[in-house]
């Protein structure tokens, strides 16, 4: 149980957990991961026979990480020490773990949420929306990503290399377990009102944003690739359509301003696609994501040399368009020009030169992350 000034409710939580261990005949311990309490919580825990470990780094996730590292059991069940979870009724968690589950999540929406136990903002917006995003991004079956009552195999969770120190730790565990294809199941869990007289440590908008950032950070395909492809080809089609003159579609005229916007859309899309490739490679090299057949083919195609060659070609063509634009300006005696005359070659030049720079620099960054080129280079020198 993570603990930060939980003197009001810690005793009943420990007694419930000890009661369950005794009644079920399970050999286990109650471990309190204290995060710097100054209300005597540590003394209460020790007097009741619980083991106390100190988490120096502040934060919900930091306390749990210290507790998981210090735990001695084959299985670990974690839960908040505010008396909102029923530690006397953990049989369904243990049964699922003994049946081979790596992570057993409680679902408060299935088990029952008592009146005033969860704020309406969390119950009807925060939890459902973030859980829906998690299921969509990671194909997870979990309906309650943020339930604080969960059980897991210590060995399996240790392999996830969890790092989040804040409330987003709850999402990180589920996300990484889904990515690593651990066996994750869900059981009903009840939620009672917080037994403390003080406000909870949770901050709705700040912690909700932290959860959302973590979900997106582990889903580069949704964060970068899909928006990037959409913007890249939308911009490219617009550039091609406007390169030879204005267009009228259902009575709406698209001209120079539209071409400039198209260039911005095209370059934004290409940048996002580059970010996707680099983020996916970094995640693969770091062991955060596993490879796929499609990404393996992409990885075999990309090299520093090819990126430099392709980028240089784009730069060269862009420079030629720039020279063409300058020649038009020179022909007019370097005076004022009609916007329609100079904007098109100038816009295409900007698009190609910027795209070429992205390709070359992205290629070197790819090589730096992948290290294949640099290992070969260092081996020769």
Coordinates of C-alpha atoms in Angstrom, one line a residue:
X1 CA 0.0 0.0 0.0
X2 CA 1.4 3.4 -0.9
X3 CA 1.2 5.8 2.0
X4 CA 1.5 9.5 2.5
X5 CA -0.1 10.7 5.8
X6 CA -2.8 8.0 5.9
X7 CA -3.0 7.7 9.7
X8 CA -6.8 8.0 9.7
X9 CA -7.4 4.9 7.5
X10 CA -4.2 2.9 7.4
X11 CA -5.0 0.8 10.5
X12 CA -8.3 -0.6 9.0
X13 CA -6.6 -1.3 5.7
X14 CA -3.8 -3.3 7.3
X15 CA -6.3 -5.2 9.5
X16 CA -8.5 -6.1 6.5
X17 CA -5.5 -7.3 4.5
X18 CA -4.1 -9.3 7.4
X19 CA -7.6 -10.8 8.0
X20 CA -7.7 -11.9 4.4
X21 CA -4.3 -13.6 4.6
X22 CA -5.3 -15.4 7.8
X23 CA -8.7 -16.5 6.7
X24 CA -7.5 -17.7 3.2
X25 CA -4.4 -19.5 4.6
X26 CA -2.2 -17.5 2.3
X27 CA 1.4 -17.0 3.3
X28 CA 2.1 -13.3 2.8
X29 CA 3.0 -9.9 4.2
X30 CA 1.5 -6.4 4.4
X31 CA 4.0 -3.9 3.0
X32 CA 3.6 -0.2 3.4
X33 CA 5.6 2.0 0.9
X34 CA 5.8 5.2 2.8
X35 CA 6.4 8.4 0.9
X36 CA 7.4 10.7 3.7
X37 CA 4.5 10.7 6.1
X38 CA 4.7 13.0 9.1
X39 CA 1.5 12.0 10.9
X40 CA 2.7 8.8 12.5
X41 CA 1.6 6.4 9.7
X42 CA 4.8 4.5 9.9
X43 CA 4.4 3.7 13.6
X44 CA 0.8 2.6 13.1
X45 CA 1.9 0.2 10.4
X46 CA 4.8 -1.3 12.5
X47 CA 2.6 -1.7 15.6
X48 CA 0.2 -3.8 13.5
X49 CA 3.0 -6.0 12.2
X50 CA 3.3 -4.6 8.7
X51 CA 6.6 -4.0 7.1
X52 CA 7.5 -0.4 6.2
X53 CA 9.8 0.7 3.4
X54 CA 10.7 4.3 2.6
X55 CA 10.3 5.7 -0.9
X56 CA 12.6 8.8 -1.1
X57 CA 11.2 10.1 -4.4
X58 CA 7.8 11.7 -4.0
X59 CA 4.9 10.5 -6.0
X60 CA 2.3 7.7 -6.1
X61 CA 4.3 5.8 -8.7
X62 CA 7.5 6.2 -6.8
X63 CA 6.0 4.7 -3.7
X64 CA 4.6 1.8 -5.6
X65 CA 7.9 1.2 -7.4
X66 CA 9.7 1.0 -4.1
X67 CA 7.1 -1.3 -2.7
X68 CA 7.2 -3.6 -5.6
X69 CA 11.0 -3.7 -5.5
X70 CA 11.0 -4.6 -1.8
X71 CA 8.1 -7.1 -1.9
X72 CA 9.1 -10.7 -1.2
X73 CA 6.0 -12.6 -2.5
X74 CA 5.5 -14.4 -5.8
X75 CA 2.3 -12.3 -6.3
X76 CA 1.7 -8.7 -5.3
X77 CA -1.6 -7.0 -4.7
X78 CA -1.5 -3.2 -4.5
X79 CA -4.2 -0.9 -3.4
X80 CA -4.6 2.6 -1.9
X81 CA -4.5 2.9 1.9
X82 CA -7.6 5.3 2.1
X83 CA -10.0 2.5 2.9
X84 CA -11.7 2.8 -0.5
X85 CA -10.8 -0.8 -1.5
X86 CA -11.8 -3.9 0.3
X87 CA -8.7 -5.8 1.2
X88 CA -10.7 -8.4 3.0
X89 CA -12.1 -9.7 -0.3
X90 CA -9.2 -10.5 -2.6
X91 CA -10.0 -14.1 -3.6
X92 CA -10.8 -13.3 -7.2
X93 CA -7.5 -11.6 -7.7
X94 CA -5.5 -14.5 -6.2
X95 CA -7.5 -17.1 -8.2
X96 CA -6.8 -15.3 -11.5
X97 CA -3.1 -15.0 -10.6
X98 CA -2.9 -18.7 -9.8
X99 CA -4.7 -19.4 -13.0
X100 CA -1.8 -17.9 -15.0
X101 CA -2.6 -14.2 -15.3
X102 CA 0.3 -11.8 -15.2
X103 CA -1.8 -8.8 -14.3
X104 CA -5.2 -8.8 -12.7
X105 CA -7.0 -5.5 -12.9
X106 CA -10.0 -4.5 -10.8
X107 CA -13.0 -3.0 -12.5
X108 CA -14.9 -0.6 -10.3
X109 CA -17.6 -0.1 -12.9
X110 CA -18.4 -3.8 -12.8
X111 CA -17.9 -4.3 -9.1
X112 CA -19.9 -1.3 -7.9
X113 CA -19.1 2.3 -7.0
X114 CA -20.7 3.5 -3.8
X115 CA -22.4 6.9 -3.6
X116 CA -19.9 9.7 -3.4
X117 CA -17.0 7.2 -3.8
X118 CA -15.9 8.7 -7.2
X119 CA -16.4 12.3 -8.4
X120 CA -18.7 12.7 -11.3
X121 CA -15.9 14.2 -13.4
X122 CA -13.9 11.0 -13.0
X123 CA -16.8 8.6 -13.2
X124 CA -18.5 9.9 -16.3
X125 CA -15.6 11.6 -18.2
X126 CA -12.1 11.1 -17.0
X127 CA -12.0 7.3 -16.4
X128 CA -14.3 6.3 -19.3
X129 CA -12.5 8.5 -21.9
X130 CA -9.0 7.6 -20.9
X131 CA -9.8 3.9 -20.6
X132 CA -11.5 4.1 -24.1
X133 CA -8.4 5.7 -25.5
X134 CA -6.2 3.0 -23.9
X135 CA -8.3 0.2 -25.4
X136 CA -8.2 1.9 -28.8
X137 CA -4.5 2.6 -28.9
X138 CA -3.3 -0.7 -27.3
X139 CA -6.1 -3.2 -28.0
X140 CA -6.4 -3.8 -24.3
X141 CA -9.5 -5.5 -22.9
X142 CA -9.3 -3.4 -19.7
X143 CA -12.4 -1.2 -19.0
X144 CA -11.0 0.6 -15.9
X145 CA -7.4 1.6 -16.6
X146 CA -7.1 3.6 -13.4
X147 CA -8.4 1.1 -10.8
X148 CA -5.9 1.3 -7.9
X149 CA -6.6 -2.3 -6.8
X150 CA -4.7 -4.8 -8.9
X151 CA -2.6 -7.9 -8.6
X152 CA 0.3 -9.1 -10.6
X153 CA 3.2 -11.5 -10.8
X154 CA 6.3 -9.8 -9.4
X155 CA 8.5 -11.4 -12.0
X156 CA 6.3 -10.4 -14.9
X157 CA 5.9 -6.8 -13.8
X158 CA 9.6 -6.5 -13.0
X159 CA 10.3 -7.2 -16.7
X160 CA 8.3 -4.1 -17.7
X161 CA 10.8 -1.7 -16.3
X162 CA 8.2 0.7 -15.0
X163 CA 9.4 4.2 -14.5
X164 CA 6.5 6.7 -13.9
X165 CA 6.7 8.3 -10.5
X166 CA 3.3 10.0 -10.6
X167 CA -0.3 9.0 -10.9
X168 CA 0.3 7.9 -14.5
X169 CA 2.0 4.9 -13.1
X170 CA -1.4 3.2 -13.2
X171 CA -1.6 3.6 -17.0
X172 CA 2.0 2.7 -17.6
X173 CA 1.6 -0.7 -16.0
X174 CA -1.4 -1.5 -18.2
X175 CA 0.1 -0.1 -21.4
X176 CA 3.4 -1.9 -21.1
X177 CA 1.7 -5.1 -20.1
X178 CA -0.4 -4.9 -23.2
X179 CA 2.5 -4.0 -25.4
X180 CA 4.6 -6.9 -24.1
X181 CA 1.5 -9.2 -24.5
X182 CA 1.3 -10.3 -20.9
X183 CA -1.8 -12.1 -19.9
X184 CA -4.0 -9.4 -18.5
X185 CA -7.5 -10.1 -17.0
X186 CA -10.1 -8.1 -15.2
X187 CA -12.2 -8.9 -12.2
X188 CA -14.9 -6.9 -10.4
X189 CA -13.8 -4.6 -7.6
X190 CA -15.8 -2.4 -5.3
X191 CA -15.1 1.3 -4.5
X192 CA -16.1 2.9 -1.2
X193 CA -15.9 6.5 -0.3
X194 CA -12.5 7.8 0.8
X195 CA -12.2 7.4 4.5
X196 CA -9.9 10.4 5.1
X197 CA -11.1 13.8 6.2
X198 CA -8.5 15.6 4.1
X199 CA -8.6 16.0 0.3
X200 CA -7.1 13.2 -1.8
X201 CA -3.6 13.6 -3.4
X202 CA -5.1 13.2 -6.9
X203 CA -5.4 16.4 -9.0
X204 CA -8.0 15.8 -11.7
X205 CA -6.8 17.8 -14.6
X206 CA -3.1 17.7 -13.9
X207 CA -3.1 13.9 -13.4
X208 CA -5.5 13.3 -16.2
X209 CA -3.2 15.2 -18.6
X210 CA -0.3 13.1 -17.3
X211 CA -2.2 9.9 -18.1
X212 CA -3.1 11.1 -21.6
X213 CA 0.5 12.1 -22.3
X214 CA 1.7 8.7 -21.3
X215 CA -0.9 6.9 -23.5
X216 CA 0.1 9.0 -26.5
X217 CA 3.8 8.6 -25.9
X218 CA 3.5 4.8 -26.2
X219 CA 1.4 5.0 -29.3
X220 CA 3.6 6.6 -32.0
X221 CA 1.5 5.3 -34.8
X222 CA -1.5 7.2 -33.6
X223 CA 0.5 10.3 -32.4
X224 CA 2.7 10.6 -35.5
X225 CA 2.1 8.2 -38.3
X226 CA -1.7 8.4 -39.0
X227 CA -1.9 12.2 -38.8
X228 CA 1.4 12.5 -40.7
X229 CA 0.3 10.3 -43.6
X230 CA -3.0 12.2 -43.8
X231 CA -1.3 15.6 -43.8
X232 CA 1.5 14.6 -46.2
X233 CA -0.7 13.3 -49.0
X234 CA -3.3 16.0 -48.5
X235 CA -0.6 18.7 -48.9
X236 CA 1.0 16.8 -51.8
X237 CA -2.2 16.5 -53.7
X238 CA -3.0 20.2 -53.1
X239 CA 0.5 21.3 -54.3
X240 CA 0.3 19.2 -57.4
X241 CA -3.2 20.5 -58.2
X242 CA -2.2 24.2 -57.7
X243 CA 1.3 24.1 -59.3
X244 CA 0.0 25.0 -62.7
X245 CA -2.6 27.6 -61.8
X246 CA -5.6 28.3 -59.6
X247 CA -8.4 25.7 -59.2
X248 CA -12.1 26.1 -58.7
X249 CA -14.0 23.4 -56.9
X250 CA -17.8 23.7 -56.4
X251 CA -17.5 27.4 -57.0
X252 CA -14.7 28.0 -54.5
X253 CA -11.4 29.4 -55.9
X254 CA -8.1 28.1 -54.6
X255 CA -4.9 30.0 -55.6
X256 CA -1.7 31.3 -54.1
X257 CA -2.7 31.4 -50.4
X258 CA -4.0 27.9 -50.7
X259 CA -0.7 26.8 -52.2
X260 CA 1.2 28.3 -49.3
X261 CA -1.1 26.5 -46.9
X262 CA -0.6 23.3 -48.9
X263 CA 3.2 23.5 -48.5
X264 CA 2.8 24.0 -44.7
X265 CA 0.5 20.9 -44.5
X266 CA 2.9 18.9 -46.6
X267 CA 5.9 19.7 -44.5
X268 CA 4.1 19.1 -41.3
X269 CA 3.0 15.7 -42.5
X270 CA 6.5 14.8 -43.6
X271 CA 7.9 15.9 -40.2
X272 CA 5.3 13.8 -38.3
X273 CA 6.1 10.7 -40.5
X274 CA 9.8 11.2 -39.7
X275 CA 9.1 11.5 -36.0
X276 CA 7.1 8.2 -36.2
X277 CA 10.0 6.4 -37.8
X278 CA 12.5 7.7 -35.3
X279 CA 10.2 7.2 -32.3
X280 CA 9.4 3.6 -33.4
X281 CA 13.1 2.8 -33.9
X282 CA 14.0 4.3 -30.4
X283 CA 11.2 2.3 -28.8
X284 CA 12.4 -0.9 -30.5
X285 CA 16.0 -0.3 -29.5
X286 CA 15.0 0.5 -25.9
X287 CA 12.9 -2.6 -25.7
X288 CA 9.6 -0.7 -25.2
X289 CA 8.0 -2.0 -28.4
X290 CA 8.5 -5.2 -30.4
X291 CA 9.2 -5.1 -34.1
X292 CA 6.7 -5.9 -36.9
X293 CA 7.2 -7.3 -40.4
X294 CA 6.3 -3.9 -42.0
X295 CA 8.7 -2.0 -39.8
X296 CA 11.5 -4.5 -40.4
X297 CA 11.1 -3.9 -44.2
X298 CA 11.2 -0.1 -43.5
X299 CA 14.3 -0.5 -41.4
X300 CA 16.0 -2.4 -44.1
X301 CA 15.3 0.3 -46.6
X302 CA 16.4 3.3 -44.6
X303 CA 20.1 4.1 -44.3
X304 CA 22.2 7.2 -43.8
X305 CA 23.5 7.0 -47.4
X306 CA 20.1 6.6 -49.0
X307 CA 18.6 9.4 -46.9
X308 CA 21.5 11.7 -48.0
X309 CA 21.0 10.7 -51.6
X310 CA 17.3 11.2 -51.6
X311 CA 17.5 14.4 -49.5
X312 CA 20.2 15.8 -51.8
X313 CA 18.0 15.1 -54.9
X314 CA 15.1 17.0 -53.3
X315 CA 17.4 19.9 -52.3
X316 CA 18.8 20.1 -55.8
X317 CA 15.4 20.2 -57.5
X318 CA 14.3 22.8 -54.9
X319 CA 17.3 24.9 -55.7
X320 CA 16.5 24.7 -59.4
X321 CA 13.0 26.0 -58.7
X322 CA 14.5 28.8 -56.6
X323 CA 16.8 29.8 -59.5
X324 CA 13.9 29.7 -61.8
X325 CA 12.0 32.1 -59.5
X326 CA 15.1 34.4 -59.4
X327 CA 15.3 34.3 -63.2
X328 CA 11.7 35.5 -63.4
X329 CA 12.4 38.2 -61.0
X330 CA 15.6 39.2 -62.9
X331 CA 13.6 39.3 -66.1
X332 CA 11.4 41.9 -64.5
X333 CA 14.4 44.0 -63.6
X334 CA 14.2 42.9 -59.9
X335 CA 11.1 45.0 -59.5
X336 CA 7.6 44.2 -58.3
X337 CA 6.0 41.1 -59.7
X338 CA 2.5 39.7 -59.9
X339 CA 2.0 37.3 -57.0
X340 CA 0.7 34.6 -59.3
X341 CA 3.9 34.7 -61.3
X342 CA 6.5 34.2 -58.4
X343 CA 4.6 32.4 -55.7
X344 CA 4.3 29.1 -57.4
X345 CA 8.0 28.4 -58.1
X346 CA 8.9 29.9 -54.8
X347 CA 6.5 27.8 -52.8
X348 CA 7.5 24.6 -54.6
X349 CA 11.2 25.5 -53.9
X350 CA 10.5 26.0 -50.2
X351 CA 8.7 22.7 -50.0
X352 CA 11.4 20.7 -51.8
X353 CA 14.4 22.3 -50.0
X354 CA 12.7 21.9 -46.5
X355 CA 11.7 18.3 -47.3
X356 CA 15.3 17.6 -48.4
X357 CA 16.7 19.0 -45.2
X358 CA 14.3 16.9 -43.2
X359 CA 15.3 13.7 -45.0
X360 CA 19.1 14.3 -44.6
X361 CA 19.0 15.3 -41.0
X362 CA 16.4 12.6 -40.2
X363 CA 18.6 10.0 -41.9
X364 CA 21.6 10.9 -39.7
X365 CA 19.4 10.8 -36.6
X366 CA 18.1 7.4 -37.7
X367 CA 21.7 6.2 -38.1
X368 CA 22.6 7.6 -34.6
X369 CA 19.7 5.7 -33.0
X370 CA 20.2 2.5 -35.0
X371 CA 24.0 2.7 -34.6
X372 CA 24.5 0.3 -37.6
X373 CA 26.3 3.0 -39.7
X374 CA 28.3 4.4 -36.8
X375 CA 29.4 0.9 -35.6
X376 CA 30.7 0.2 -39.1
X377 CA 32.4 3.6 -39.3
X378 CA 34.1 3.3 -36.0
X379 CA 35.2 -0.2 -36.9
X380 CA 37.0 1.1 -39.9
X381 CA 38.7 3.9 -38.0

